[in-house]
Short mmCIF file of C-alpha atoms in Angstrom, two decimals:
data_model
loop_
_atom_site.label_atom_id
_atom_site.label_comp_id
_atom_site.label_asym_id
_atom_site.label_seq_id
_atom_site.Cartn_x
_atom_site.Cartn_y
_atom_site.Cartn_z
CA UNK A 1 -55.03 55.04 -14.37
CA UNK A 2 -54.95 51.78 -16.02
CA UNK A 3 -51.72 50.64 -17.19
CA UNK A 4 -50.93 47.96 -19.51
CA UNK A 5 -47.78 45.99 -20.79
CA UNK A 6 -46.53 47.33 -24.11
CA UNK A 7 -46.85 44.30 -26.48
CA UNK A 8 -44.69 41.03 -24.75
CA UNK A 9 -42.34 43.34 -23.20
CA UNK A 10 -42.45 43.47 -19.89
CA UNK A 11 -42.58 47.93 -20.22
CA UNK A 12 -45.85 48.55 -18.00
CA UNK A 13 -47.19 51.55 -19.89
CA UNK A 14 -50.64 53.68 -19.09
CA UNK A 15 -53.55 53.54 -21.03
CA UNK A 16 -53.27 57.35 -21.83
CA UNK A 17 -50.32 58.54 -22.76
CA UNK A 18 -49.22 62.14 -23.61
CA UNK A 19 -48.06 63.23 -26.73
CA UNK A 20 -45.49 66.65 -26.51
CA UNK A 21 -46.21 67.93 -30.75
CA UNK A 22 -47.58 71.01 -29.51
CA UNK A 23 -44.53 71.87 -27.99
CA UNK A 24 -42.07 73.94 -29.24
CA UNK A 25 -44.45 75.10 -32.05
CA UNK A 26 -42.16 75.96 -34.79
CA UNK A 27 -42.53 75.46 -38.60
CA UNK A 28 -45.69 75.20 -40.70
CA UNK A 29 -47.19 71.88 -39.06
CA UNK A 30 -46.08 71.74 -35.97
CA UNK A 31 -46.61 75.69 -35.29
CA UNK A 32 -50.01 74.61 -36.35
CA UNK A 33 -49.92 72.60 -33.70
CA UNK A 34 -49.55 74.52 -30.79
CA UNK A 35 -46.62 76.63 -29.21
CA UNK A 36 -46.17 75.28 -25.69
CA UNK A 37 -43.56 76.93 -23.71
CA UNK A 38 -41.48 75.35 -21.06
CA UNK A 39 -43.37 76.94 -18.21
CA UNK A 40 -46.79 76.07 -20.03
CA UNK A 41 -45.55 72.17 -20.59
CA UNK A 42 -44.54 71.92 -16.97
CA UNK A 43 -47.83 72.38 -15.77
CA UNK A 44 -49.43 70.63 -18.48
CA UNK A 45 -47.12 67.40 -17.06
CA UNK A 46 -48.18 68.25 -13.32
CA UNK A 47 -51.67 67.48 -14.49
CA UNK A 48 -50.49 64.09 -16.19
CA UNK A 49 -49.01 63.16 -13.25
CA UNK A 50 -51.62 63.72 -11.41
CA UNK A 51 -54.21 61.38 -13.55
CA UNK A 52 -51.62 58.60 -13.84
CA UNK A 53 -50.13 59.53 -16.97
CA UNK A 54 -46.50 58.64 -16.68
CA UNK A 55 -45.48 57.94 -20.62
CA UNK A 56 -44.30 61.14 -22.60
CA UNK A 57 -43.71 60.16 -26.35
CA UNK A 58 -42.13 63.19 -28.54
CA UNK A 59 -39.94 63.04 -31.49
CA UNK A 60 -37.06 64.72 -32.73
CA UNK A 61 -38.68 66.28 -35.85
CA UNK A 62 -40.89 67.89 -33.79
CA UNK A 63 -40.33 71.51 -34.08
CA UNK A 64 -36.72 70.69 -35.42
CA UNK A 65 -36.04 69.34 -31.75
CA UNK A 66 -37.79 71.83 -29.63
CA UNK A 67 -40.30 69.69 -28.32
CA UNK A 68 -37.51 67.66 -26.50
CA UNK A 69 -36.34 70.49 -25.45
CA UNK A 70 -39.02 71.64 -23.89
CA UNK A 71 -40.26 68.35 -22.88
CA UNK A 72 -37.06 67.72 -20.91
CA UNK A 73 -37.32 71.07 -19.04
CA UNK A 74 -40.74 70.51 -18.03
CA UNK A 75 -39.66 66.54 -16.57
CA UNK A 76 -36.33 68.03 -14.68
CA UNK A 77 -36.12 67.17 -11.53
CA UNK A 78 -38.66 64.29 -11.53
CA UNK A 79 -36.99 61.92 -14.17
CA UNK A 80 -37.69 59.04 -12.17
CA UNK A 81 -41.42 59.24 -12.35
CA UNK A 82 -41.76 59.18 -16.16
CA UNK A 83 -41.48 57.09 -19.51
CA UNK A 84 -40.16 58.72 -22.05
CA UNK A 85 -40.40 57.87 -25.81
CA UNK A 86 -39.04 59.41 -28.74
CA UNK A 87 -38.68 59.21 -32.33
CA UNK A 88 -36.61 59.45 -35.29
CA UNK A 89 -35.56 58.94 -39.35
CA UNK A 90 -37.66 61.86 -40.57
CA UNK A 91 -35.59 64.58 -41.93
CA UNK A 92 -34.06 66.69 -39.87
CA UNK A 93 -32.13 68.58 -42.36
CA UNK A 94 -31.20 68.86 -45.91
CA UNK A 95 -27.82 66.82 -45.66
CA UNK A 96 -27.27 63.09 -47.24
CA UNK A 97 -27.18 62.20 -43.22
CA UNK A 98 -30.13 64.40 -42.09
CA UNK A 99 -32.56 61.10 -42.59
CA UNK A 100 -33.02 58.04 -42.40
CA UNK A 101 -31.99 54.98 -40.42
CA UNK A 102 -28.30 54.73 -40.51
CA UNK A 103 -25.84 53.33 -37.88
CA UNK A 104 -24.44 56.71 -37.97
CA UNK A 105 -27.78 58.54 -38.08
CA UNK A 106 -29.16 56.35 -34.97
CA UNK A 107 -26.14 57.02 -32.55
CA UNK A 108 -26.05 60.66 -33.47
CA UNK A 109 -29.70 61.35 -33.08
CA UNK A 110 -29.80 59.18 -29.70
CA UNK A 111 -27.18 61.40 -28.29
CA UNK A 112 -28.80 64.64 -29.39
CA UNK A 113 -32.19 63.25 -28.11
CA UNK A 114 -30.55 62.88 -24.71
CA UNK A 115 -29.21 65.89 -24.74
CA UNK A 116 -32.51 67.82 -25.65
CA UNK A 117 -34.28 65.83 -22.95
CA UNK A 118 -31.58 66.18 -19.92
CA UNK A 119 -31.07 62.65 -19.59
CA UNK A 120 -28.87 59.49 -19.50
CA UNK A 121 -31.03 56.98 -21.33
CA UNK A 122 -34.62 56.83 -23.24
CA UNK A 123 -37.19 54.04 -22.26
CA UNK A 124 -38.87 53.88 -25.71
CA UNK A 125 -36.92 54.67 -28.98
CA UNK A 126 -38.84 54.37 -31.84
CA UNK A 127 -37.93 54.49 -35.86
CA UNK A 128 -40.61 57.33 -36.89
CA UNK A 129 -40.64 55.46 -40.71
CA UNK A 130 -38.93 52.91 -42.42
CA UNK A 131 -35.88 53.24 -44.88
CA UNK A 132 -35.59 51.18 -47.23
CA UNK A 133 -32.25 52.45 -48.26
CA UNK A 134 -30.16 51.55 -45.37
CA UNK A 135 -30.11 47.42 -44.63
CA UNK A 136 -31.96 45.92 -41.62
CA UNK A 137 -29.13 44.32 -39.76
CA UNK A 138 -27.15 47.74 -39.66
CA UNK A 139 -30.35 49.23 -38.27
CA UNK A 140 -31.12 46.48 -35.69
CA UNK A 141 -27.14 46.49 -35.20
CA UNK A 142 -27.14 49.95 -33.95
CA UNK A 143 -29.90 50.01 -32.13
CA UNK A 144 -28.40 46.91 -30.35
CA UNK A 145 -25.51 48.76 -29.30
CA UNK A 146 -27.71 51.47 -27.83
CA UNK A 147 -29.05 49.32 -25.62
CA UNK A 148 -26.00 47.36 -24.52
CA UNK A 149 -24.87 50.66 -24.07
CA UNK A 150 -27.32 51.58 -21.51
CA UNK A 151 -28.50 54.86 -23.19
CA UNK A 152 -32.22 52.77 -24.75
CA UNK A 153 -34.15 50.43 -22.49
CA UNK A 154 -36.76 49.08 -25.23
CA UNK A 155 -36.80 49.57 -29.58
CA UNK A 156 -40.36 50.49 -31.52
CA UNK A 157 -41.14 51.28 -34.82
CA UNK A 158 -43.53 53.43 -36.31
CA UNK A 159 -45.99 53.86 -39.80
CA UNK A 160 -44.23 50.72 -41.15
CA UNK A 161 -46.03 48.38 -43.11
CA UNK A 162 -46.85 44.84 -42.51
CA UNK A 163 -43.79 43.25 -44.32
CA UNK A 164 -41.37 45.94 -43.14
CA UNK A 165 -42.31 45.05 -39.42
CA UNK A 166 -42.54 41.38 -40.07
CA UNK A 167 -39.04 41.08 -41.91
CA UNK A 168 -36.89 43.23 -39.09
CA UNK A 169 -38.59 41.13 -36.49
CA UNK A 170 -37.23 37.84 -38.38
CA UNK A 171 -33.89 39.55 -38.78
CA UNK A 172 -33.70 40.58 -34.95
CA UNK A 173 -34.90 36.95 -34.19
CA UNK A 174 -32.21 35.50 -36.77
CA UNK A 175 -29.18 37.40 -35.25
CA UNK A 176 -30.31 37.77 -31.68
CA UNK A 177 -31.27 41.29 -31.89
CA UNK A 178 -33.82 43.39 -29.96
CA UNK A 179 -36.95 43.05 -31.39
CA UNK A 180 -39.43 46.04 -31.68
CA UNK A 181 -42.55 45.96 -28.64
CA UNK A 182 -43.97 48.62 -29.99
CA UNK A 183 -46.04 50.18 -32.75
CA UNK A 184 -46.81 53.57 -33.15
CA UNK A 185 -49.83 53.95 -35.39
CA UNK A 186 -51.99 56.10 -36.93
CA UNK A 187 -55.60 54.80 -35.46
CA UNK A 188 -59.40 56.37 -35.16
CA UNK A 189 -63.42 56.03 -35.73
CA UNK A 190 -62.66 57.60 -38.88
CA UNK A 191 -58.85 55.53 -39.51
CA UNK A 192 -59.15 51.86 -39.17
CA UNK A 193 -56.83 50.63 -42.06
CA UNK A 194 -54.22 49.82 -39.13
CA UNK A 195 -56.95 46.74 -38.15
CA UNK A 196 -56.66 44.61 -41.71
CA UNK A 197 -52.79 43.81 -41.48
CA UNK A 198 -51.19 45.60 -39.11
CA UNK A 199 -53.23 44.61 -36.03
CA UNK A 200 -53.14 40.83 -36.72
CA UNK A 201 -49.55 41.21 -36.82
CA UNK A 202 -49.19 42.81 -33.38
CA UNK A 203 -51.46 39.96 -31.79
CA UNK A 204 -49.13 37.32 -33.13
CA UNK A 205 -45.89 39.28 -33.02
CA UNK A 206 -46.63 40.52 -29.47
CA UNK A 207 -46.10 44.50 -30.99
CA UNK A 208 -47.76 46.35 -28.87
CA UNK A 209 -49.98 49.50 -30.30
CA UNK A 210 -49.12 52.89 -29.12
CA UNK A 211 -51.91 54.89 -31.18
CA UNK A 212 -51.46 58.56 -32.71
CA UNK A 213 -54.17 60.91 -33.37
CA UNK A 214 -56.76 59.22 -32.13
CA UNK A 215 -59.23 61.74 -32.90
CA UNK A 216 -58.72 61.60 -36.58
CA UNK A 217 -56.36 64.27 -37.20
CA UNK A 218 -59.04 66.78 -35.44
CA UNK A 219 -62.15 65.65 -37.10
CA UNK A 220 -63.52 64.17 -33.84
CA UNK A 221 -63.34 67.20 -31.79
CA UNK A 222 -67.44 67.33 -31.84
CA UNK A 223 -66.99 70.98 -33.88
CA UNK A 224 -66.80 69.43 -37.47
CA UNK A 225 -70.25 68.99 -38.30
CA UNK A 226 -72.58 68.20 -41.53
CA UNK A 227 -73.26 71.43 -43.29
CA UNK A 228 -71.15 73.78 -41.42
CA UNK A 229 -67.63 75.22 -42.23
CA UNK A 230 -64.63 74.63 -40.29
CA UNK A 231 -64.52 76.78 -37.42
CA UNK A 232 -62.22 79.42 -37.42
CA UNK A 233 -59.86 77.92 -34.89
CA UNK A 234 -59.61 74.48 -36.36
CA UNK A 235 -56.25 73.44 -36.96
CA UNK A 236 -57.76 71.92 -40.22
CA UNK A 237 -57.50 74.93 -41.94
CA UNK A 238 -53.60 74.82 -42.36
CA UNK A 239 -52.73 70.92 -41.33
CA UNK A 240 -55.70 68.89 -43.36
CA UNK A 241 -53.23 68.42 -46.05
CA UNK A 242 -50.21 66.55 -43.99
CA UNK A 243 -52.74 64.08 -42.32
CA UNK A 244 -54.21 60.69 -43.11
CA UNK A 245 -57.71 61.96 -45.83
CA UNK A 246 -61.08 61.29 -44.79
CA UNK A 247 -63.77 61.20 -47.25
CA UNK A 248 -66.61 63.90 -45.79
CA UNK A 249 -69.71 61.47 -45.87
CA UNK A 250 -67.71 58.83 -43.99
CA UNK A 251 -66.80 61.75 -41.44
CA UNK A 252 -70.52 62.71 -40.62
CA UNK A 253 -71.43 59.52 -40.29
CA UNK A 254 -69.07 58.70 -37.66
CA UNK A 255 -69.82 62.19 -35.60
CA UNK A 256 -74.07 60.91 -36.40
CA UNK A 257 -73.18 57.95 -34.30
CA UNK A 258 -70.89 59.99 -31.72
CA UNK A 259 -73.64 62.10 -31.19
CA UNK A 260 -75.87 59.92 -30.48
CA UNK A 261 -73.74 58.39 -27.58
CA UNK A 262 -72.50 61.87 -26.21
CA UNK A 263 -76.17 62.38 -25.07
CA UNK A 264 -76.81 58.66 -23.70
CA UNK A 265 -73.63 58.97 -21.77
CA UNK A 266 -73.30 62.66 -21.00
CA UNK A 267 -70.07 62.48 -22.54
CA UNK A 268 -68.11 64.50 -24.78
CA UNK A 269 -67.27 63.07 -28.73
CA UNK A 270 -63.74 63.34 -27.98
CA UNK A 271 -64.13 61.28 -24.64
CA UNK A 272 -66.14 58.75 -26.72
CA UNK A 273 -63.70 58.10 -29.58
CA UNK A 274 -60.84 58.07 -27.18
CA UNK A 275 -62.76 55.22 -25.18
CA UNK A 276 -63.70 53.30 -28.13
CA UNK A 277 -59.73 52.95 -28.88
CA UNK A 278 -59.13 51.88 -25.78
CA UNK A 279 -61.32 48.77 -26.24
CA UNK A 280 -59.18 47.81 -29.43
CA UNK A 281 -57.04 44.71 -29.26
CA UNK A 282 -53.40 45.46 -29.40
CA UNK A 283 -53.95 49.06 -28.25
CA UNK A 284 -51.33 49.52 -25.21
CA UNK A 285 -51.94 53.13 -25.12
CA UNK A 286 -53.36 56.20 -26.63
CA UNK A 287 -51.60 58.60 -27.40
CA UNK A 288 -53.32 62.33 -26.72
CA UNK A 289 -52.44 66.23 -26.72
CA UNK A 290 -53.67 69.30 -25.91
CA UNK A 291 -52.62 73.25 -26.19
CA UNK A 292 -54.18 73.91 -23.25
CA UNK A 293 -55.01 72.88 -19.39
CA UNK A 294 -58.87 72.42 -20.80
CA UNK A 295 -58.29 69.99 -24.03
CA UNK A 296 -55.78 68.07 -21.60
CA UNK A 297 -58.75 67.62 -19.14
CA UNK A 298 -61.56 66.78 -21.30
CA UNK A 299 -59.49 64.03 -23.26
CA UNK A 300 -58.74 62.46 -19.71
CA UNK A 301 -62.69 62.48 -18.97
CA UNK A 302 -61.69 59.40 -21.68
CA UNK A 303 -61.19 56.80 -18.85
CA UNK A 304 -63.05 55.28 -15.88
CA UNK A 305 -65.91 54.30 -17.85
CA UNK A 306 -66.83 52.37 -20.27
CA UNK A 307 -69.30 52.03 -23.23
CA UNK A 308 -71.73 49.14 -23.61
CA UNK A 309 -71.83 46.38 -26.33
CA UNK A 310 -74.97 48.18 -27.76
CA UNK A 311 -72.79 51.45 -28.18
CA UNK A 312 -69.30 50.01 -29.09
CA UNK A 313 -71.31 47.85 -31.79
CA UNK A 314 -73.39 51.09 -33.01
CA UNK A 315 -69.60 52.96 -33.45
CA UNK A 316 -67.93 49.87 -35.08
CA UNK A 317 -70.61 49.65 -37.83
CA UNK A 318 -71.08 53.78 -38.50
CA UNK A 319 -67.14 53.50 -38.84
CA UNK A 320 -66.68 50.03 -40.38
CA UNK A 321 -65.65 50.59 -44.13
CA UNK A 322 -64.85 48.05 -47.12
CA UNK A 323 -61.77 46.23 -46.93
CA UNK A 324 -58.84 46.66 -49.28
CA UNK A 325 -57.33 43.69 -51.97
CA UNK A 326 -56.02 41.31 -50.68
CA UNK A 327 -58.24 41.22 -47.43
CA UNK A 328 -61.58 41.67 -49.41
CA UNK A 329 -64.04 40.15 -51.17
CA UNK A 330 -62.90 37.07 -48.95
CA UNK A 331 -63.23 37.43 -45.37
CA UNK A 332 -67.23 37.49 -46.24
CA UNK A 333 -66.94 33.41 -47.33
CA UNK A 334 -66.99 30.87 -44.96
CA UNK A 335 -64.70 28.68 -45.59
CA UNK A 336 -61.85 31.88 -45.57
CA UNK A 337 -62.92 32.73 -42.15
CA UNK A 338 -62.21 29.25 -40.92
CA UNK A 339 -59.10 29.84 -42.29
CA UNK A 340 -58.85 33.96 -41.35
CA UNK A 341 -60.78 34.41 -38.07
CA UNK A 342 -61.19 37.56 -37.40
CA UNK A 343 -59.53 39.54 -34.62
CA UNK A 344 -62.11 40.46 -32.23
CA UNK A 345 -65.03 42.38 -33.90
CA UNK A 346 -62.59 44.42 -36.43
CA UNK A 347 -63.52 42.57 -39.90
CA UNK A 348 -63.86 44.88 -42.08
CA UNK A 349 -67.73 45.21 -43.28
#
């Protein structure tokens, strides 16, 4: 397994990384999800293990806390070999305190995270949205304390915008705070909004990306197709409407091109899409799940190759879509891209 530093910490992280939503499996979305049991998750993190897969990322929302829960059963007893990351600041409850980003909200949910995962500190602890309601030096104050405290070894956001990252960075800067290494982010063939703003800002901020649903909220399994209805398993049928939209002509398109390169390479469409991420700038890992032993293996079949320019260029233009204001009409004139160069291959087209 490749590993990789997350952004200009000096957190070595793998390039796959295992996300634990389908544990726990309660509630309308995450139920959707999957409904991993301890006993199912343990062997489900024997498997990581044994591919190189070290970093766990969860989230207390998840199941109303089950999937720590159940993630922290299926680590016990091997601690040591794992990096765990969790989230929080989505509502947890109906109460004025439920939510958010609080100094009181931040200390309580670290403790209870600790508590669901059967341990003494968290490597990764990540704010799952931004609140606008609470002020950035009580939220960069807190989680300062956490980690003098010993009980959070490294701070990450997640789904903030470009000027919410950029102004808590200057803040943690101004004040001597910890400043955020990571960035979890929504990110796929079929999802590459995070490239026009947010991915310039992790190159020059040194945020490294952790990427979510790489597979475009389950459009890029291979079994959405032109002309055909959902199949009857598809999570689609009850999720679609909590996940990032993608127009249907824009979908085939993308799965054309996959197709294509699933029988050049032998490969499966998930394996493709996965490896195509993993090519990205920023991208310190990707983030994947499964339900079962057989998604978990197939998404691995993601690493130890690699596409060619021919292939990665084919994907990049089925994929590529107009720009939004203020990043187009101008990164098409000249004299703007002296100005803007883009980063890598990722202007928009």
């Amino acid at each position: 397994m490749e590993h990789r530093r997350l952004g200009a910490s000096g957190l070595m992280v793998p390039a796959l990384s295992f996300g634990a939503g389908t544990f726990g499996g309660r509630g309308p979305l995450f139920g959707a999800w999957g409904n991993t049991d301890a006993g199912e998750a343990r062997r489900l993190v024997d498997i990581c293990l044994d591919a190189g897969i070290t970093m766990f990322d969860t989230a207390d929302v998840y199941s109303g806390g089950a999937s720590e829960e159940v993630l922290g059963a299926a680590i016990k007893g091997r601690r040591d070999q794992v990096i765990l990351s969790t989230k929080t600041g989505l509502p947890m409850g109906d109460g004025p305190g439920d939510a958010g980003s609080s100094r009181s909200r931040l200390i309580t949910a670290c403790e209870d995270a600790l508590r669901r995962l059967g341990t003494d500190h968290l490597d990764l602890f990540q704010l799952h949205a931004f609140d606008a309601g609470t002020p950035i030096e009580e939220v960069l104050s807190a989680l300062d304390d956490l980690v003098r405290a010993g009980k959070v070894r490294y701070v990450g956001i997640s789904n903030f915008s470009g000027w919410q990252a950029m102004k808590s960075l200057a803040i943690a800067e101004r004040y001597g705070h910890p400043r955020y290494v990571a960035h979890q982010v929504y990110y796929s063939l079929v999802g590459r909004d995070y490239e026009w703003e947010l991915m310039p800002l992790g190159l020059d901020q040194g945020l490294g990306a952790l990427v979510w649903s790489p597979l475009g909220w389950g459009r890029l399994t291979g079994k959405v197709r032109r002309d055909r209805p959902l199949p009857t398993g598809s999570r689609l049928h009850r999720t679609a409407e909590y996940g990032p939209p993608v127009e249907d002509e824009h979908l085939y398109r993308v799965v054309d091109a996959l197709d294509e390169i699933a029988q050049e390479t032998g490969r499966a469409i998930p394996q493709i899409a996965i490896n195509w991420l993993l090519r990205r700038p920023t991208v310190s890992s990707v983030i994947i799940g499964a339900r079962n032993e057989e998604q978990l293996r197939q998404n691995l079949g993601a690493i130890g190759w690699t596409l060619t320019p021919d292939q990665l260029a084919r994907l990049n233009e089925a994929s590529a879509r107009t720009a939004a204001y203020p990043y187009f009409p101008y990164e098409r004139q000249e004299g703007f891209a002296r100005l803007n160069p883009p980063v890598g291959d990722v202007a928009p087209v």
